[in-house]
PDB file of C-alpha atoms in Angstrom:
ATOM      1  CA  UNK A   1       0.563  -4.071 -17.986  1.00  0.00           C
ATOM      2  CA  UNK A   2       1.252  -4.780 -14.030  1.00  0.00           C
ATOM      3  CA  UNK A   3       4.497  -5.625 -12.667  1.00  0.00           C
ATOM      4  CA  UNK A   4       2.957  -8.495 -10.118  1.00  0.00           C
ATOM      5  CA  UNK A   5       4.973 -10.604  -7.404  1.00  0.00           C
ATOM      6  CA  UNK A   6       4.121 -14.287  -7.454  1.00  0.00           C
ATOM      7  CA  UNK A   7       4.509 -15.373  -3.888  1.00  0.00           C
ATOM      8  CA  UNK A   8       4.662 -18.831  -3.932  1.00  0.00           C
ATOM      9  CA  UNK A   9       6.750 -21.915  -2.269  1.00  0.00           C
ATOM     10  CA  UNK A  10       5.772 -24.950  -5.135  1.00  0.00           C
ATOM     11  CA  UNK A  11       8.159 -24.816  -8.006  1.00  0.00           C
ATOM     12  CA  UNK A  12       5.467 -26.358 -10.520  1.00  0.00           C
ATOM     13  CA  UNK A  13       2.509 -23.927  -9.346  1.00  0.00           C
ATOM     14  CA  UNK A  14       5.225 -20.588  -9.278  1.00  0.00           C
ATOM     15  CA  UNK A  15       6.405 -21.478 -12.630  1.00  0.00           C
ATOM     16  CA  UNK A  16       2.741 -21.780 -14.003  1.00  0.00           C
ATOM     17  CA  UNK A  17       2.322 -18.664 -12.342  1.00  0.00           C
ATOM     18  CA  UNK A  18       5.346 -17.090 -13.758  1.00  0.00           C
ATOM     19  CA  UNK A  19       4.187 -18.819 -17.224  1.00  0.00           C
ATOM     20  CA  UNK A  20       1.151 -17.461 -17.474  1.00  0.00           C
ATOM     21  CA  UNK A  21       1.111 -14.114 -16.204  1.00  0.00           C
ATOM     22  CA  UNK A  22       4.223 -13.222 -18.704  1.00  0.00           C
ATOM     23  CA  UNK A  23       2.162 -14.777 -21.163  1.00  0.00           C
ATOM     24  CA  UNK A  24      -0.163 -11.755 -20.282  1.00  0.00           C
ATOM     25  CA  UNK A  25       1.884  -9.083 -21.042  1.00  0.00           C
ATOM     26  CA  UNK A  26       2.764  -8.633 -17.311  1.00  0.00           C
ATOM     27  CA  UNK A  27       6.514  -7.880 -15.195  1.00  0.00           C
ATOM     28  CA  UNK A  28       6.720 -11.166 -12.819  1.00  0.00           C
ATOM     29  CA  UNK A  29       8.869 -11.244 -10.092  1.00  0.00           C
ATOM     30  CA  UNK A  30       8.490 -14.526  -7.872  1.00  0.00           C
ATOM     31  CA  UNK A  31       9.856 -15.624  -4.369  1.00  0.00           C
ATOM     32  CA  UNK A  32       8.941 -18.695  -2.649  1.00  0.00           C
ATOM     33  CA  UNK A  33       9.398 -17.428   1.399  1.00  0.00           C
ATOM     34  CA  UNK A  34       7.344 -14.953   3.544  1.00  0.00           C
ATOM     35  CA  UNK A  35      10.730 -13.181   4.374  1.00  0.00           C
ATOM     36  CA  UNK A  36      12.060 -12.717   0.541  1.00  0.00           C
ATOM     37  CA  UNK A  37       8.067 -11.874  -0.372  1.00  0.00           C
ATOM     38  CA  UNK A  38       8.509  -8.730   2.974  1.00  0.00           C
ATOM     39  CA  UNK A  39      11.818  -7.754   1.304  1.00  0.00           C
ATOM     40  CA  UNK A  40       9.728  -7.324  -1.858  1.00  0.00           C
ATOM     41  CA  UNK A  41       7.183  -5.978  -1.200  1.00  0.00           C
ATOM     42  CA  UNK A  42       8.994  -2.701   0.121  1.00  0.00           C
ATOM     43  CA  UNK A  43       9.809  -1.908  -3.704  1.00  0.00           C
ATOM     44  CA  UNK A  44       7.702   0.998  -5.035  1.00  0.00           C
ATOM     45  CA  UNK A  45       7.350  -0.296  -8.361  1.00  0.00           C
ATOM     46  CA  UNK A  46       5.251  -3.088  -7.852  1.00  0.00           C
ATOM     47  CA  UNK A  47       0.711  -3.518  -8.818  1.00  0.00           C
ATOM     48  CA  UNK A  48      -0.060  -6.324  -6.888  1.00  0.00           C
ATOM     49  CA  UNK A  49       0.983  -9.000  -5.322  1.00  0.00           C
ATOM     50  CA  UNK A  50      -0.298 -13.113  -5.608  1.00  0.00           C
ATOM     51  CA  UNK A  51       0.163 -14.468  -2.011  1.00  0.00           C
ATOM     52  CA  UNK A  52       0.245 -18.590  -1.240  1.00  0.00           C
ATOM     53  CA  UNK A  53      -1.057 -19.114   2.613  1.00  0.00           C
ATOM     54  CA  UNK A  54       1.208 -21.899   2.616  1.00  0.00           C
ATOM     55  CA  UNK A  55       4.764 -20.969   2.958  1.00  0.00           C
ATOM     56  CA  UNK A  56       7.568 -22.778   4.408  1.00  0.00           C
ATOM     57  CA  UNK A  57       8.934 -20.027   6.977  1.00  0.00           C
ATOM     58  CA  UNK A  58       5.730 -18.201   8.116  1.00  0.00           C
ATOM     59  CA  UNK A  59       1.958 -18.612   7.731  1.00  0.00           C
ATOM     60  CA  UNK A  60       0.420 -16.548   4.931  1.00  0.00           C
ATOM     61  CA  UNK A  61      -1.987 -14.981   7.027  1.00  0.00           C
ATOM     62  CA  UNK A  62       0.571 -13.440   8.897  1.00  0.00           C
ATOM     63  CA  UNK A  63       2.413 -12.294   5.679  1.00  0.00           C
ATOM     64  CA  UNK A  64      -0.775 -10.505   4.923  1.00  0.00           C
ATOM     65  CA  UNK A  65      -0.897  -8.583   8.276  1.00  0.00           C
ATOM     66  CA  UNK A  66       2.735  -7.540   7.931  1.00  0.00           C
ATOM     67  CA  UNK A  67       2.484  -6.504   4.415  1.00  0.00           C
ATOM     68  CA  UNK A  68      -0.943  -4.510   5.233  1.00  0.00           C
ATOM     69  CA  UNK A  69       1.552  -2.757   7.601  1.00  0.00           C
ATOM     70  CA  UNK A  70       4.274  -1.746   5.186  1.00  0.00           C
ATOM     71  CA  UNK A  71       1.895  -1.194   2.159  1.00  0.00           C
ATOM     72  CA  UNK A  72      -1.566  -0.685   0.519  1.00  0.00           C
ATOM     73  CA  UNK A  73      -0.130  -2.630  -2.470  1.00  0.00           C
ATOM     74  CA  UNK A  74      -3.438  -5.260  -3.664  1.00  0.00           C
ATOM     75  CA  UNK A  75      -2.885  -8.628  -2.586  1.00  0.00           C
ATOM     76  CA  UNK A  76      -4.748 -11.812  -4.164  1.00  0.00           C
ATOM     77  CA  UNK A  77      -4.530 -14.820  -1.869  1.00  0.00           C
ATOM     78  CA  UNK A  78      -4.212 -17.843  -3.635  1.00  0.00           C
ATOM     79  CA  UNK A  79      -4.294 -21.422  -1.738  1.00  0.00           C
ATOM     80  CA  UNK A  80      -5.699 -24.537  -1.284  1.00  0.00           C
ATOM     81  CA  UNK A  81      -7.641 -23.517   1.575  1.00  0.00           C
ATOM     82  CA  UNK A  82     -11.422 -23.269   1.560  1.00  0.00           C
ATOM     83  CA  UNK A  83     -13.143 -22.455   4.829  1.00  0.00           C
ATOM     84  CA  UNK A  84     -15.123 -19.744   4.161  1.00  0.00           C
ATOM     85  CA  UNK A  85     -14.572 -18.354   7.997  1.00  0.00           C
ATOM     86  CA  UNK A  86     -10.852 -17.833   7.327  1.00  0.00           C
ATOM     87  CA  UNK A  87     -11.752 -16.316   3.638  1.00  0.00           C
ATOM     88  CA  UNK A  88     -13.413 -13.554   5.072  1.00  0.00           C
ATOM     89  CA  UNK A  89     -11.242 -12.996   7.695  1.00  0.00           C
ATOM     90  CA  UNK A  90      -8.513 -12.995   5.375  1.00  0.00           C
ATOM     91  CA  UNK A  91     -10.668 -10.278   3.313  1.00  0.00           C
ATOM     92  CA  UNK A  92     -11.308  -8.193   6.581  1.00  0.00           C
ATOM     93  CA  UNK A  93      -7.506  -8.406   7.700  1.00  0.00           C
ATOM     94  CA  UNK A  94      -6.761  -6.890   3.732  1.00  0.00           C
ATOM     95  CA  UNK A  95      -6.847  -8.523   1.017  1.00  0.00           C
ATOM     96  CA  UNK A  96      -8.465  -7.226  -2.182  1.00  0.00           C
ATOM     97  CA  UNK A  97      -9.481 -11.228  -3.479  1.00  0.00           C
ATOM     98  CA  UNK A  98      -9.363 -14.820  -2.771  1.00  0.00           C
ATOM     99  CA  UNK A  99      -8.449 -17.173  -5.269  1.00  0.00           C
ATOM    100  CA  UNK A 100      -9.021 -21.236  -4.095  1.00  0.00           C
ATOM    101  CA  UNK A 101      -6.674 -23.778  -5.987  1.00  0.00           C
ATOM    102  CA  UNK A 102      -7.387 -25.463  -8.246  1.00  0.00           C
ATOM    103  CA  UNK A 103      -8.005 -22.154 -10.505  1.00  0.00           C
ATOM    104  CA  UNK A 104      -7.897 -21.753 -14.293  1.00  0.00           C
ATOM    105  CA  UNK A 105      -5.671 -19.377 -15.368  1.00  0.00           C
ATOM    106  CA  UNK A 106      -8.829 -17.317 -17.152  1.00  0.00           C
ATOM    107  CA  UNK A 107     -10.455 -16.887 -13.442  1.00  0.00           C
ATOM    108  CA  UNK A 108      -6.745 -15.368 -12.211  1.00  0.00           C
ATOM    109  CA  UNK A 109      -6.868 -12.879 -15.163  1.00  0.00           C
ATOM    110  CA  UNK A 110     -10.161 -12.016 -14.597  1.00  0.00           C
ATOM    111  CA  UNK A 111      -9.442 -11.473 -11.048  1.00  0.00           C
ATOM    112  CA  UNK A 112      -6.237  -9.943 -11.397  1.00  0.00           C
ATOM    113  CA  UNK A 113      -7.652  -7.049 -13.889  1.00  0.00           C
ATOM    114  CA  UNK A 114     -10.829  -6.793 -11.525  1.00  0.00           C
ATOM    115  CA  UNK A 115      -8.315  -5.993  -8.605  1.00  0.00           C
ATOM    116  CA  UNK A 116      -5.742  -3.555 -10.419  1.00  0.00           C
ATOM    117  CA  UNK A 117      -8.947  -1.789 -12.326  1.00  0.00           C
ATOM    118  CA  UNK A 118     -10.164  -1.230  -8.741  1.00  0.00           C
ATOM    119  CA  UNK A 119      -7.514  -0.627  -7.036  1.00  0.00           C
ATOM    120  CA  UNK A 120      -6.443   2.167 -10.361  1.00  0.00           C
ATOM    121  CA  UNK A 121      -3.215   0.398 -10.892  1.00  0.00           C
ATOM    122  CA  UNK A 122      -4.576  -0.755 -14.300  1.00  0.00           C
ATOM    123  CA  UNK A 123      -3.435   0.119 -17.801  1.00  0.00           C
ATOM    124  CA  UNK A 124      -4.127   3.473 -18.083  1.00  0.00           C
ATOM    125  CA  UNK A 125      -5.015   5.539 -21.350  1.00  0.00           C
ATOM    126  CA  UNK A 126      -1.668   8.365 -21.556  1.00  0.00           C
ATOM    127  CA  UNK A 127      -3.641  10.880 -21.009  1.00  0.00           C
ATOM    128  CA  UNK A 128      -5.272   9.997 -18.220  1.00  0.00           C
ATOM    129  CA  UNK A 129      -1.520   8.465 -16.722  1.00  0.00           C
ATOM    130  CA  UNK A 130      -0.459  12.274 -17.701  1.00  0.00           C
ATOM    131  CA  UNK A 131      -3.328  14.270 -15.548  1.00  0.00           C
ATOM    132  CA  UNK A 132      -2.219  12.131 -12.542  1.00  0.00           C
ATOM    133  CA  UNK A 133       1.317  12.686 -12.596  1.00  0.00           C
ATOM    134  CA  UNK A 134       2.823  15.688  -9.905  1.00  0.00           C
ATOM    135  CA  UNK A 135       5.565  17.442 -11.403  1.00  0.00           C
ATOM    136  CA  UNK A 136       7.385  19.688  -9.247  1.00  0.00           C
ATOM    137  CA  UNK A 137      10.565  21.117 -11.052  1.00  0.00           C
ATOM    138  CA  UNK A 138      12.741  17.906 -11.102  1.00  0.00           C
ATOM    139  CA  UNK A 139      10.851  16.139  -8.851  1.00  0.00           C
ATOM    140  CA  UNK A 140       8.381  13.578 -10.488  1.00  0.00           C
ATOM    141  CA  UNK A 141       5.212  11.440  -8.525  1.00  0.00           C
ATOM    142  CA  UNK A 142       3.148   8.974  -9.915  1.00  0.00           C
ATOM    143  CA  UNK A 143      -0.073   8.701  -7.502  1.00  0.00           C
ATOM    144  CA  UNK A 144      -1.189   5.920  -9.362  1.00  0.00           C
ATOM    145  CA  UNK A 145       1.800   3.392  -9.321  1.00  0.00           C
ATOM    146  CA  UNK A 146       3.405   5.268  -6.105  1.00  0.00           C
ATOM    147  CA  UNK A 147       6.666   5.789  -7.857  1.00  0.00           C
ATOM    148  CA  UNK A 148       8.646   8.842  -7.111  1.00  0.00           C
ATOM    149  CA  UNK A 149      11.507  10.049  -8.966  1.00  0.00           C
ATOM    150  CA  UNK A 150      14.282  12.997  -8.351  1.00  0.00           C
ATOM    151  CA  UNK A 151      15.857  14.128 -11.258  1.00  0.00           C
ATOM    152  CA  UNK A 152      15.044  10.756 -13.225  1.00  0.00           C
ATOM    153  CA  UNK A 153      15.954   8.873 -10.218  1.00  0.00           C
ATOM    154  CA  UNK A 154      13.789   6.784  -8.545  1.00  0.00           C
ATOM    155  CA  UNK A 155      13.131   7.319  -4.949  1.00  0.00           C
ATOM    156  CA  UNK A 156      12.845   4.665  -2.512  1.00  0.00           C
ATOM    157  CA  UNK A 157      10.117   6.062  -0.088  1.00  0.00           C
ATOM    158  CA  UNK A 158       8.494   4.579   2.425  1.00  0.00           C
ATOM    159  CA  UNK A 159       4.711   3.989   2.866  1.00  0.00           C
ATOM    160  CA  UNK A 160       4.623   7.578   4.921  1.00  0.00           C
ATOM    161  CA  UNK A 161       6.955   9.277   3.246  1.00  0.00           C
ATOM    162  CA  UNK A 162       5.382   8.967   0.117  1.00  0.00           C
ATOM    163  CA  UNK A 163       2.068   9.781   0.783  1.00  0.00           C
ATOM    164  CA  UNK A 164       3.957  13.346   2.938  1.00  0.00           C
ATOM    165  CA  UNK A 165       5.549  14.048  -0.184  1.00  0.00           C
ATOM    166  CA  UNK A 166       2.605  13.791  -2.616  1.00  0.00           C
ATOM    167  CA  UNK A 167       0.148  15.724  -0.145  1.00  0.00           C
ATOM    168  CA  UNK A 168       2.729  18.518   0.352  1.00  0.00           C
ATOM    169  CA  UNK A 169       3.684  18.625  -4.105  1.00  0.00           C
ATOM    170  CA  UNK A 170       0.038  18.618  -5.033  1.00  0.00           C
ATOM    171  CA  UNK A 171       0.196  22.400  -3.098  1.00  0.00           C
ATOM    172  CA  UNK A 172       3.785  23.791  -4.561  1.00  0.00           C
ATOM    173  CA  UNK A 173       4.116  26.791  -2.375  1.00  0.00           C
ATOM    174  CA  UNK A 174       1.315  26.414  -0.108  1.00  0.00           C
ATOM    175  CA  UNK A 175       1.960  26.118   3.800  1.00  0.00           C
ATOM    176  CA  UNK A 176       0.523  23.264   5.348  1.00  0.00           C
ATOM    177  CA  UNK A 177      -0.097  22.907   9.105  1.00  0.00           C
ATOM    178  CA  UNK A 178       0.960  20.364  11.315  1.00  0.00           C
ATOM    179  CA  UNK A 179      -2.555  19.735  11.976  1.00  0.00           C
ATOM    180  CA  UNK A 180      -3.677  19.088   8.513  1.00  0.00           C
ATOM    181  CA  UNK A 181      -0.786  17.042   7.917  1.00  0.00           C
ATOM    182  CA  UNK A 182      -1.529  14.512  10.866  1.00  0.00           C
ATOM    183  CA  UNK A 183      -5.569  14.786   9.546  1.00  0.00           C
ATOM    184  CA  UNK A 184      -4.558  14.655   5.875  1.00  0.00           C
ATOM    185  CA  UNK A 185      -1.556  12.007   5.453  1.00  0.00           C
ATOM    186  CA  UNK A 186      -1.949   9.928   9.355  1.00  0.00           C
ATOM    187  CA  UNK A 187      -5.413  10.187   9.227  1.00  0.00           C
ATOM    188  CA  UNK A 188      -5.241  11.454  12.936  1.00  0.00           C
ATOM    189  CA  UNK A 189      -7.404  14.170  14.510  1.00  0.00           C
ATOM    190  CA  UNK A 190      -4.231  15.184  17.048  1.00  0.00           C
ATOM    191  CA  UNK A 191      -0.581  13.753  17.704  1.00  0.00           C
ATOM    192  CA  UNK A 192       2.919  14.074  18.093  1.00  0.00           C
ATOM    193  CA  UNK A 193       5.052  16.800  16.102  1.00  0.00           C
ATOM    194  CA  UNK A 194       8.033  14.638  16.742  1.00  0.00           C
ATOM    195  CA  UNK A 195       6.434  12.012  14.537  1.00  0.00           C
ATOM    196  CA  UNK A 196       6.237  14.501  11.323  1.00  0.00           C
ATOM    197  CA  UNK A 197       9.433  15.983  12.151  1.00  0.00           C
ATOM    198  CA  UNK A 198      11.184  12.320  12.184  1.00  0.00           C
ATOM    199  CA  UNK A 199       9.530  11.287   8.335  1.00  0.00           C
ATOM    200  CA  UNK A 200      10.086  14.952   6.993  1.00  0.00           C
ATOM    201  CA  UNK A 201      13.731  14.161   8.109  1.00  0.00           C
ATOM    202  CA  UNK A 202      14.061  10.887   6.446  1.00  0.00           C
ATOM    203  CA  UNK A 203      12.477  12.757   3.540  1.00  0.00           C
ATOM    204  CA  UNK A 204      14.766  15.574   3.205  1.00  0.00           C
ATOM    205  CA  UNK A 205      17.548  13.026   3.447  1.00  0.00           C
ATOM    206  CA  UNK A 206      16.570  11.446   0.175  1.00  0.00           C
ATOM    207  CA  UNK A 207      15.548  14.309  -1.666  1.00  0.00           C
ATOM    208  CA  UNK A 208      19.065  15.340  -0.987  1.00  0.00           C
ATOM    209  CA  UNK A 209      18.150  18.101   1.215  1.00  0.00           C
ATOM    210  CA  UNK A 210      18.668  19.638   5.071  1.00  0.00           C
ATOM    211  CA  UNK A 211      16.194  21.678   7.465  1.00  0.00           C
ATOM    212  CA  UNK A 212      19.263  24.239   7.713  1.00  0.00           C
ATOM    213  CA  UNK A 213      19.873  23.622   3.431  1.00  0.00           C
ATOM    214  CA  UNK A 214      16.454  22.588   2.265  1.00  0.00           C
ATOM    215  CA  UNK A 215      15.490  22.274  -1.603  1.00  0.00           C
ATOM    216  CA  UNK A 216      11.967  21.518  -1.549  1.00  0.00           C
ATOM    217  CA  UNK A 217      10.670  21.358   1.750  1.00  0.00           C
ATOM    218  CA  UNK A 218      10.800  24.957   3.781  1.00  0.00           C
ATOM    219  CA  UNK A 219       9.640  24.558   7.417  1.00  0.00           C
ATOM    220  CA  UNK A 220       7.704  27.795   8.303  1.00  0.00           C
ATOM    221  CA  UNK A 221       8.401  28.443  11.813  1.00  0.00           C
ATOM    222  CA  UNK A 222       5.489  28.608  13.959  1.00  0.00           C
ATOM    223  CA  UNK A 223       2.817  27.978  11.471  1.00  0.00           C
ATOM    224  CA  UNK A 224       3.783  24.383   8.806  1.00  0.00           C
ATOM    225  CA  UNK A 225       5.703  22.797   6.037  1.00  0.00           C
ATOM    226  CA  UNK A 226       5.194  24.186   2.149  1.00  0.00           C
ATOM    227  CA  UNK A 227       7.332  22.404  -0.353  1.00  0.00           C
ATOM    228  CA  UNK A 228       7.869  24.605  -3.648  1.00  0.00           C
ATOM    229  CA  UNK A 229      10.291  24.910  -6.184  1.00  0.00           C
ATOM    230  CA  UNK A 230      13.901  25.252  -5.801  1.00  0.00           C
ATOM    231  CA  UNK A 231      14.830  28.913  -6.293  1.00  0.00           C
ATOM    232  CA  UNK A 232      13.278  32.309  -5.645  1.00  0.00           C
ATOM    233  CA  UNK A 233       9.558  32.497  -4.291  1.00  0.00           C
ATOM    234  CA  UNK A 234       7.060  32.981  -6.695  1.00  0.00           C
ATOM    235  CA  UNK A 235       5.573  36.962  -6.712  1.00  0.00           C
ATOM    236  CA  UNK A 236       3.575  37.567  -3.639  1.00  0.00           C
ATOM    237  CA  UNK A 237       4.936  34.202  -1.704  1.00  0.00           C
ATOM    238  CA  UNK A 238       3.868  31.224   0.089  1.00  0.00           C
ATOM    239  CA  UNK A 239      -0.064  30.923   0.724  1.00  0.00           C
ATOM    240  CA  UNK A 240      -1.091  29.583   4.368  1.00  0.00           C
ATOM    241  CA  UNK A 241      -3.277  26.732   4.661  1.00  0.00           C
ATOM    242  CA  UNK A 242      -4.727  25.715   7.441  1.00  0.00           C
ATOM    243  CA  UNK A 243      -2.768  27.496  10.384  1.00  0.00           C
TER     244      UNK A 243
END
């Protein structure tokens, strides 16, 4: 089932939450600020997340604007509030559902397995959690859950750096311009180098790695990036894409 934060500031509603949802088969953590619920929600392990607007340190709205920021992790407001002008500006700033309170706890599940079915961070048959997976030598990636892990251990990647390291392992060997990285991964038609050199740093530090002693990723001077393998190149080397 889903591992789903509760964020939540009344003791009687967060424990109904926390009730209920592990009731449901699900992993609940809960936290009852806007900062604790940012600390949170930079964990790589978690579906979806339940978000009151009413917190005591910061206005859930903004919560959802920061988070959207950090994260594409699905986020179900749930709240008092009913004015349907701030509902669908809530849905248009990012969240994947609105939930108004009072709610039974059968319109949250139904909700909550609407949102993680659509969103794909549902139960999953094996086989089909199987076909998603990258495996690169030691080097494991779950698309799905966005869970990364080197050698059995998880990685804690950010937003970026996990969505650069799954574009680059779903091509082992393959040579990747700069150009197709800022269209593929930032979604940019032109930008900075600087910027993919900084995250492919940070990248290489937690894979355990250097540019001068790399592991996985091998800058190609003058033409990309190719992560592959460690050890000897394959028979007839790297393939460029996109130079």
């Amino acid at each position: 089932m889903a591992n789903v934060l509760v964020v939540e500031d009344e003791a009687s509603v967060r424990s109904a939450l926390i009730r209920h949802l592990t009731d449901a088969q699900h992993t609940v953590r809960s936290v009852g600020t806007a900062l604790e619920a940012l600390r949170e929600v930079s964990s790589p392990h978690l579906d979806v997340v339940i978000l009151d607007l009413g917190l005591p340190d910061l206005d859930g709205s903004e919560v959802l604007k920061m988070m959207r920021g950090m994260t594409d992790i699905p986020v179900i407001i749930a709240t008092a509030r009913d004015d349907e002008a701030e509902i669908v500006r809530l849905l248009n700033n990012g969240a994947d559902d609105y939930l108004t309170k009072p709610f039974s706890v059968e319109q949250l599940s139904a909700r909550l397995a609407a949102v993680l079915r659509r969103t794909g961070r549902g139960p999953l048959g094996r086989e089909q959690e199987d076909a998603a997976l990258v495996r690169v030598h030691d080097l494991r990636i779950d698309p799905l859950r966005r869970r990364a892990t080197l050698g059995g251990r998880p990685l804690e990647l950010s937003r970026r750096e996990f969505d650069l390291l799954t574009f680059l392992a779903r091509r082992p060997g393959l040579v990747v311009s700069r150009r197709d990285l800022l269209a593929e991964v930032w979604q940019q038609s032109y930008g900075d180098d600087q910027t993919i050199d900084v995250h492919l740093s940070w990248l290489r530090r937690k894979l355990g790695e250097t540019a001068a002693r790399p592991r996985y990723l091998h800058t190609v001077r003058g033409v990309g990036i190719k992560l592959e393998p460690p050890g000897p190149a394959g028979p007839g080397g790297a393939i460029a894409l996109g130079a």
